[in-house]
């Protein structure tokens, strides 16, 4: 049988410029996004300041000096001093450690738990999914701030308790993201194909589903860190969260409120730093979302 | 359509019950004995025991839970405050209008400014106005609302002396809180309206509309906009959660005697019935508003409206809605 | 193909590019076509060959931001559409030239009643009252087999085939002189395909409408077309009357397409196909655009770009080795 197809001639390989994987292409798009890179830079810079706080802050965060209280920004005290004569700049640097670490840890925690819950719901579907979704519905029926306040009120204030409270209220977000991811993929043919060749459930999840859910999870995580930093500040502001003398930025604002009439400068820096951190994260998160789904960009 | 309304309202009931149980359970596990706290450090064990019985604290969890639910849902009785002894329900009702005004006015402001800005940015994509708006919107969702509020107080109350810095003695006292509170929602809605509109503009049916010879104006306002606004309804509803949650903080900044301050003070005073009652109250209001939002959505989106008028499909998964049409 | 001044539609040297993520996509690379009134031209080719882009260029509904018509002209009865102002072009769209799109599931506005979507196009191009437009819309709906009482229905209440009928009704509502049908039945079930096609042909014959039928299905070409153009990588490889090309496919690509049609009477183990994939439109090959996949390619094919040459009246081909190849093939058998 003159089978042309069996001939050894293979057509000249078609040259493509896109030999990268999809993820690689997405990373390339991300790197080109100026706004996202600036955002990432901002966040990393602030994180660096926080990490290096013990080494670069001119004073300790609790060092009081009543003689120098309420000083406006000067060469000696870049951001001025507060009501106890403490150097605001140093307090801001140290405060970053709390504000940022609470955000990152709470999100990491929430992600781990949320992923497990979402995966279970998404993969097994049916009754299990129904029950889990009802629980999540109840969770999300309470405005997040209120929920966090309730949990925080129950647990008490403090660094680790606040992380816990924030983590719990963010679990539904991750659970839903992963569940949506899984459900959309469950029906895709390559999962059916994997099942058809005898690929077990666990292997399917690990090898196929998780890598492809990675992208939306990352976006959710970034937005969540931004959200948690804001929430932490709000909690500390109203008296929960992390309290003075710990220099958490929200707590500093709470203290500064009492002096708003006479010493308004005390309000500027903590708020500015919160805003900048969250802005950086949001810019990066936006860029991440655009990079992973470029159709929406233009 | 009536069936859909009924279905949504029926869904509300288990959720509210669930929320009640959930909040009660969390508060149940708060460490410390409320009776001992109330009576102070000098109380004897006997006095504490008597107080516990008085407060009904000696029953089991289930009994207390059921009792609480009975009181709340059948008698609208949230109990009494540990600190003042006042009836919580009365307090809540008295304080609610202030919280509600700020909540709904700021939502309203957020919608009427945010949505048009976002849609405009989408239509004039990459124009100067678009970029500036979106940059401002980014900042708007990043700034802590209480900080923004305090900045506004500094400018408008302390420096310019146009508006009061606290309290709601006169209606002008509501201006700053409402405006400050609306910023986050406004920025968020602007961003999401823009994405929604962009996605719609890219749809095939917009190409069809252009192929019919419609003017660009008609394409945008008669075909794109109605479709873009539908998901925005749900988004606006979600932003309400932000506003309700944020009201707690806003009331603190402006010393407004609403439910927010009531709750925060209660937290600081370990007045748990008040915390419980306030959160439950606000959560129920929020859930009710969400049902309303869903109903509006269903009314406006013909795909959902039609489903409940003479359709055979009873249980359609939520995902199925999106692949129709 | 001779081009005369009385040609209804003439596309001359059309070049269209897309830009995406900094890369330039050469979608259409110098296409020239002619169409007489009442005739049907088929554009045949694989997905991504540029057929839809040609159609959208004629209507000037390419996405503004990413696409641009680099050069060329499109004459409708002597008037260059590419020179018209946008306002004048809108008068042409929907009224003189209409388009039916490929995917009926997404081509209709989900929140607007289908009847209104049809009467809308009537109202734009005619000075009629709302009631009159509705009347006309209803009669068109009945023409495509949809009863009047479904005027107030929404798109999601229709099946794919019915949606496509609505779309055809919308396209024909103002009795256009030219219909661009972009793979109108590809997304439909086979049984529905036949129905929709029959309907389109009947409506076309009734109104003596010219049609450009974009398809990858040679069976449809055989049924419906008078002339056809084989499109590959944004160029025309073979162009002529249906009879000429079907009797004597002259370009290796066309030959490949015909050979790929399964033969009902013979019993072959494997279907013949054309090896390889269409080229990356951002990096088109030098010389003949088909050479990487052509089993008969020689050195000259890789470097010299062939011109479209007349090989017989009413039959053009873009292959320098066409007659040699036909000899080779004849010798084998």
Short mmCIF file of C-alpha atoms in Angstrom, two decimals, chain C:
data_model
loop_
_atom_site.label_atom_id
_atom_site.label_comp_id
_atom_site.label_asym_id
_atom_site.label_seq_id
_atom_site.Cartn_x
_atom_site.Cartn_y
_atom_site.Cartn_z
CA UNK C 1 -10.12 36.40 -13.84
CA UNK C 2 -10.94 39.43 -15.87
CA UNK C 3 -11.91 42.43 -13.85
CA UNK C 4 -14.53 44.66 -15.38
CA UNK C 5 -15.87 48.03 -14.34
CA UNK C 6 -19.28 46.51 -13.76
CA UNK C 7 -18.10 44.10 -11.11
CA UNK C 8 -20.38 44.26 -8.12
CA UNK C 9 -17.67 43.73 -5.53
CA UNK C 10 -13.97 44.04 -6.11
CA UNK C 11 -11.31 43.56 -3.47
CA UNK C 12 -7.88 44.74 -4.59
CA UNK C 13 -4.59 43.87 -2.90
CA UNK C 14 -6.00 43.84 0.58
CA UNK C 15 -3.42 43.72 3.37
CA UNK C 16 -4.60 43.40 6.99
CA UNK C 17 -2.49 43.11 10.13
CA UNK C 18 -3.20 42.51 13.79
CA UNK C 19 -0.94 43.63 16.60
CA UNK C 20 -0.92 41.67 19.80
CA UNK C 21 1.54 41.85 22.67
CA UNK C 22 3.98 43.72 20.50
CA UNK C 23 3.90 41.18 17.69
CA UNK C 24 2.54 41.79 14.22
CA UNK C 25 0.22 39.14 12.84
CA UNK C 26 0.05 39.10 9.06
CA UNK C 27 -3.51 37.99 8.62
CA UNK C 28 -4.22 38.99 5.02
CA UNK C 29 -1.36 39.42 2.58
CA UNK C 30 -2.50 40.87 -0.72
CA UNK C 31 -5.87 39.38 -1.57
CA UNK C 32 -7.78 40.31 -4.72
CA UNK C 33 -11.29 39.05 -5.44
CA UNK C 34 -14.17 39.81 -7.74
CA UNK C 35 -17.83 39.06 -7.40
CA UNK C 36 -20.72 39.63 -9.76
CA UNK C 37 -24.25 40.46 -8.68
CA UNK C 38 -26.18 37.44 -7.59
CA UNK C 39 -23.13 35.19 -7.63
CA UNK C 40 -21.74 33.18 -4.77
CA UNK C 41 -18.03 33.13 -4.02
CA UNK C 42 -16.68 30.59 -1.57
CA UNK C 43 -13.58 31.29 0.51
CA UNK C 44 -12.09 27.95 1.41
CA UNK C 45 -9.29 27.24 3.79
CA UNK C 46 -8.17 25.96 7.17
CA UNK C 47 -8.88 27.77 10.42
CA UNK C 48 -6.74 30.83 10.78
CA UNK C 49 -6.12 31.26 7.07
CA UNK C 50 -7.58 34.76 7.15
CA UNK C 51 -11.02 34.11 5.68
CA UNK C 52 -12.98 35.73 8.51
CA UNK C 53 -10.62 38.69 8.50
CA UNK C 54 -11.43 39.28 4.83
CA UNK C 55 -15.13 39.22 5.61
CA UNK C 56 -14.78 41.60 8.52
CA UNK C 57 -12.60 43.90 6.46
CA UNK C 58 -15.30 44.22 3.84
CA UNK C 59 -17.70 45.23 6.58
CA UNK C 60 -15.03 47.27 8.32
CA UNK C 61 -15.85 45.74 11.67
CA UNK C 62 -12.36 44.67 12.61
CA UNK C 63 -11.45 45.41 16.25
CA UNK C 64 -10.10 48.94 16.17
CA UNK C 65 -7.38 48.57 18.69
CA UNK C 66 -5.62 45.53 17.42
CA UNK C 67 -6.41 45.31 13.72
CA UNK C 68 -5.62 47.61 10.86
CA UNK C 69 -6.16 47.51 7.15
CA UNK C 70 -2.73 48.38 5.90
CA UNK C 71 -3.46 48.83 2.23
CA UNK C 72 -5.79 47.85 -0.58
CA UNK C 73 -9.23 48.81 -1.75
CA UNK C 74 -12.68 47.31 -1.59
CA UNK C 75 -14.97 48.52 -4.34
CA UNK C 76 -18.71 48.05 -4.01
CA UNK C 77 -20.15 49.01 -7.39
CA UNK C 78 -17.18 51.22 -8.04
CA UNK C 79 -17.15 52.94 -4.64
CA UNK C 80 -14.17 52.27 -2.36
CA UNK C 81 -15.61 51.24 1.00
CA UNK C 82 -12.30 51.82 2.72
CA UNK C 83 -12.50 55.49 1.87
CA UNK C 84 -15.96 56.01 3.23
CA UNK C 85 -16.50 57.92 6.43
CA UNK C 86 -17.67 55.87 9.39
CA UNK C 87 -21.12 57.44 9.18
CA UNK C 88 -21.51 56.48 5.55
CA UNK C 89 -20.16 53.01 6.22
CA UNK C 90 -22.87 52.49 8.84
CA UNK C 91 -25.44 53.03 6.15
CA UNK C 92 -23.87 50.20 4.23
CA UNK C 93 -23.68 47.76 7.13
CA UNK C 94 -26.82 45.81 7.62
CA UNK C 95 -28.49 47.40 4.64
CA UNK C 96 -26.30 46.76 1.60
CA UNK C 97 -23.91 44.23 3.10
CA UNK C 98 -24.80 41.91 5.97
CA UNK C 99 -22.86 39.28 7.84
CA UNK C 100 -23.85 36.01 9.46
CA UNK C 101 -21.38 34.85 12.05
CA UNK C 102 -20.00 31.53 12.99
CA UNK C 103 -21.14 30.97 16.56
CA UNK C 104 -24.87 31.46 17.02
CA UNK C 105 -24.62 30.86 20.75
CA UNK C 106 -22.90 34.16 21.41
CA UNK C 107 -23.94 36.31 18.47
CA UNK C 108 -27.21 37.52 19.94
CA UNK C 109 -27.69 40.03 22.75
CA UNK C 110 -28.85 37.87 25.67
CA UNK C 111 -30.91 40.59 27.31
CA UNK C 112 -32.84 41.79 24.31
CA UNK C 113 -35.87 40.11 22.78
CA UNK C 114 -34.99 38.55 19.45
CA UNK C 115 -37.81 40.30 17.69
CA UNK C 116 -36.51 43.65 18.82
CA UNK C 117 -33.02 42.79 17.64
CA UNK C 118 -34.46 42.33 14.17
CA UNK C 119 -36.76 45.33 14.11
CA UNK C 120 -33.82 47.40 15.35
CA UNK C 121 -31.92 46.87 12.14
CA UNK C 122 -35.03 47.64 10.11
CA UNK C 123 -35.59 50.88 11.95
CA UNK C 124 -32.04 52.09 11.50
CA UNK C 125 -32.02 51.78 7.77
CA UNK C 126 -35.62 52.63 6.96
CA UNK C 127 -37.85 55.51 7.92
CA UNK C 128 -40.61 53.44 9.44
CA UNK C 129 -42.58 53.48 12.64
CA UNK C 130 -41.93 51.03 15.44
CA UNK C 131 -45.11 49.17 14.63
CA UNK C 132 -44.22 48.89 10.97
CA UNK C 133 -40.71 47.69 11.79
CA UNK C 134 -42.18 45.06 14.07
CA UNK C 135 -44.49 43.92 11.29
CA UNK C 136 -41.62 43.56 8.89
CA UNK C 137 -39.55 41.76 11.50
CA UNK C 138 -42.34 39.27 12.05
CA UNK C 139 -42.59 38.55 8.35
CA UNK C 140 -38.86 37.91 8.12
CA UNK C 141 -39.05 35.61 11.12
CA UNK C 142 -41.75 33.63 9.42
CA UNK C 143 -39.61 33.47 6.33
CA UNK C 144 -36.90 31.71 8.33
CA UNK C 145 -39.39 29.43 9.97
CA UNK C 146 -39.99 31.10 13.32
CA UNK C 147 -43.57 31.80 14.33
CA UNK C 148 -44.71 35.30 15.18
CA UNK C 149 -45.47 34.51 18.79
CA UNK C 150 -41.75 33.97 19.45
CA UNK C 151 -41.05 37.61 18.73
CA UNK C 152 -40.84 38.38 22.43
CA UNK C 153 -38.62 35.47 23.30
CA UNK C 154 -35.04 35.78 24.48
CA UNK C 155 -32.08 34.12 22.79
CA UNK C 156 -31.45 31.61 25.55
CA UNK C 157 -34.87 30.14 24.91
CA UNK C 158 -33.80 28.97 21.47
CA UNK C 159 -31.68 26.07 20.34
CA UNK C 160 -28.52 26.64 18.31
CA UNK C 161 -30.23 26.07 15.00
CA UNK C 162 -33.09 28.41 15.83
CA UNK C 163 -30.66 31.07 16.98
CA UNK C 164 -28.89 30.85 13.68
CA UNK C 165 -32.22 31.32 11.91
CA UNK C 166 -32.77 34.48 13.91
CA UNK C 167 -29.32 35.67 12.92
CA UNK C 168 -30.02 34.99 9.27
CA UNK C 169 -33.31 36.85 9.61
CA UNK C 170 -31.46 39.78 11.14
CA UNK C 171 -28.97 39.77 8.31
CA UNK C 172 -31.60 39.67 5.59
CA UNK C 173 -34.10 42.03 7.19
CA UNK C 174 -33.10 44.96 5.00
CA UNK C 175 -32.65 42.93 1.84
CA UNK C 176 -28.91 43.40 1.47
CA UNK C 177 -27.22 43.08 -1.87
CA UNK C 178 -24.34 41.08 -0.44
CA UNK C 179 -24.36 38.51 2.33
CA UNK C 180 -21.17 37.42 4.05
CA UNK C 181 -21.77 34.03 5.63
CA UNK C 182 -18.89 33.05 7.89
CA UNK C 183 -19.09 29.27 8.42
CA UNK C 184 -22.79 29.64 9.23
CA UNK C 185 -23.30 25.99 10.05
CA UNK C 186 -19.98 24.86 11.52
CA UNK C 187 -21.24 25.14 15.07
CA UNK C 188 -24.45 23.25 14.40
CA UNK C 189 -25.48 19.60 14.31
CA UNK C 190 -25.19 17.92 10.96
CA UNK C 191 -28.93 17.53 10.49
CA UNK C 192 -29.57 21.15 11.33
CA UNK C 193 -26.74 22.21 9.06
CA UNK C 194 -28.57 20.97 6.02
CA UNK C 195 -31.76 22.78 7.01
CA UNK C 196 -30.03 26.10 7.61
CA UNK C 197 -28.07 25.89 4.41
CA UNK C 198 -31.17 25.09 2.39
CA UNK C 199 -32.87 28.07 3.92
CA UNK C 200 -29.97 30.37 3.11
CA UNK C 201 -29.80 29.19 -0.49
CA UNK C 202 -33.54 29.63 -0.95
CA UNK C 203 -33.49 33.16 0.41
CA UNK C 204 -30.48 33.99 -1.69
CA UNK C 205 -32.10 32.70 -4.87
CA UNK C 206 -35.31 34.54 -4.15
CA UNK C 207 -33.64 37.92 -3.81
CA UNK C 208 -30.78 37.39 -6.26
CA UNK C 209 -28.38 38.35 -3.50
CA UNK C 210 -24.63 38.01 -3.95
CA UNK C 211 -22.95 35.91 -1.30
CA UNK C 212 -19.48 35.26 0.02
CA UNK C 213 -19.54 31.92 1.77
CA UNK C 214 -16.66 31.27 4.12
CA UNK C 215 -16.22 27.59 4.75
CA UNK C 216 -13.77 24.75 5.11
CA UNK C 217 -16.27 22.22 3.82
CA UNK C 218 -15.82 21.36 0.14
CA UNK C 219 -19.22 19.73 0.07
CA UNK C 220 -20.87 23.05 0.78
CA UNK C 221 -18.72 24.67 -1.86
CA UNK C 222 -19.91 22.13 -4.41
CA UNK C 223 -23.53 22.79 -3.52
CA UNK C 224 -23.58 26.51 -3.26
CA UNK C 225 -20.71 28.30 -4.92
CA UNK C 226 -20.20 29.67 -8.40
CA UNK C 227 -16.59 30.62 -7.85
CA UNK C 228 -14.14 29.81 -5.14
CA UNK C 229 -10.87 31.07 -3.75
CA UNK C 230 -8.55 28.78 -1.79
CA UNK C 231 -7.01 30.80 1.01
CA UNK C 232 -3.87 29.90 2.91
CA UNK C 233 -1.76 32.05 5.22
CA UNK C 234 -3.61 35.15 4.09
CA UNK C 235 -3.04 34.58 0.38
CA UNK C 236 -5.08 33.16 -2.46
CA UNK C 237 -3.47 30.00 -3.75
CA UNK C 238 -6.08 29.07 -6.29
CA UNK C 239 -9.01 31.01 -7.67
CA UNK C 240 -11.61 30.24 -10.24
CA UNK C 241 -14.98 28.80 -11.12
CA UNK C 242 -16.18 25.82 -9.17
CA UNK C 243 -16.18 23.58 -12.19
CA UNK C 244 -12.66 24.51 -13.23
CA UNK C 245 -11.17 23.90 -9.81
CA UNK C 246 -13.11 20.78 -8.95
CA UNK C 247 -12.24 19.21 -12.30
CA UNK C 248 -8.65 20.29 -12.23
CA UNK C 249 -7.24 21.25 -8.84
CA UNK C 250 -3.93 22.78 -9.71
CA UNK C 251 -2.25 23.88 -6.51
CA UNK C 252 -0.68 21.17 -4.31
CA UNK C 253 -2.65 22.52 -1.36
CA UNK C 254 -5.94 22.27 -3.22
CA UNK C 255 -4.99 18.81 -4.34
CA UNK C 256 -4.33 17.91 -0.75
CA UNK C 257 -7.70 19.27 0.31
CA UNK C 258 -9.51 17.19 -2.28
CA UNK C 259 -7.55 14.10 -1.46
CA UNK C 260 -8.47 14.48 2.17
CA UNK C 261 -12.13 13.96 1.37
CA UNK C 262 -12.99 10.39 2.32
CA UNK C 263 -14.00 8.29 -0.62
CA UNK C 264 -17.27 6.47 0.07
CA UNK C 265 -16.68 3.76 -2.45
CA UNK C 266 -13.14 2.70 -1.75
CA UNK C 267 -11.86 1.07 1.36
CA UNK C 268 -8.79 2.85 2.69
CA UNK C 269 -7.15 2.25 6.03
CA UNK C 270 -6.05 5.79 6.61
CA UNK C 271 -7.35 9.12 5.48
CA UNK C 272 -4.94 11.17 3.46
CA UNK C 273 -3.97 14.42 5.08
CA UNK C 274 -1.63 17.31 4.55
CA UNK C 275 1.39 16.95 6.81
CA UNK C 276 2.32 19.75 9.14
CA UNK C 277 0.50 22.84 10.37
CA UNK C 278 -0.27 26.26 8.92
CA UNK C 279 2.59 28.70 9.44
CA UNK C 280 2.89 31.06 12.37
CA UNK C 281 1.35 34.30 11.10
CA UNK C 282 3.94 36.36 12.91
CA UNK C 283 6.78 34.70 11.05
CA UNK C 284 5.67 33.76 7.56
CA UNK C 285 7.98 31.59 5.49
CA UNK C 286 10.01 33.09 2.68
CA UNK C 287 9.18 32.17 -0.87
CA UNK C 288 5.95 30.28 -1.37
CA UNK C 289 3.92 30.34 1.81
CA UNK C 290 3.00 26.67 1.40
CA UNK C 291 6.48 25.28 0.79
CA UNK C 292 7.12 23.91 4.30
CA UNK C 293 4.21 21.51 3.85
CA UNK C 294 4.40 20.91 0.14
CA UNK C 295 5.55 17.43 -0.89
CA UNK C 296 6.69 18.82 -4.22
CA UNK C 297 8.65 21.81 -2.98
CA UNK C 298 11.96 22.55 -4.64
CA UNK C 299 14.73 25.06 -4.10
CA UNK C 300 13.03 27.85 -6.06
CA UNK C 301 9.85 27.44 -4.01
CA UNK C 302 11.73 28.25 -0.85
CA UNK C 303 13.06 31.56 -2.09
CA UNK C 304 10.91 32.94 -4.88
CA UNK C 305 7.36 34.05 -4.14
CA UNK C 306 5.07 32.82 -6.93
CA UNK C 307 2.50 35.11 -8.56
CA UNK C 308 -1.11 34.29 -9.20
CA UNK C 309 -1.13 33.16 -12.84
CA UNK C 310 -3.91 32.34 -15.23
CA UNK C 311 -3.68 28.71 -16.17
CA UNK C 312 -6.91 28.66 -18.14
CA UNK C 313 -9.85 31.05 -18.60
CA UNK C 314 -11.59 31.41 -15.27
CA UNK C 315 -8.85 29.61 -13.35
CA UNK C 316 -5.82 31.13 -11.59
CA UNK C 317 -3.16 29.35 -9.58
CA UNK C 318 -0.22 30.50 -7.47
CA UNK C 319 2.28 27.75 -8.11
CA UNK C 320 5.23 27.83 -10.48
CA UNK C 321 5.42 24.06 -10.67
CA UNK C 322 1.74 23.40 -11.14
CA UNK C 323 1.91 21.76 -14.59
CA UNK C 324 5.04 19.78 -13.64
CA UNK C 325 3.34 18.49 -10.52
CA UNK C 326 0.28 17.42 -12.46
CA UNK C 327 2.60 15.49 -14.79
CA UNK C 328 4.25 13.79 -11.83
CA UNK C 329 0.93 12.81 -10.33
CA UNK C 330 -0.34 11.56 -13.67
CA UNK C 331 2.81 9.49 -14.17
CA UNK C 332 2.46 7.82 -10.79
CA UNK C 333 -0.98 6.61 -11.63
#
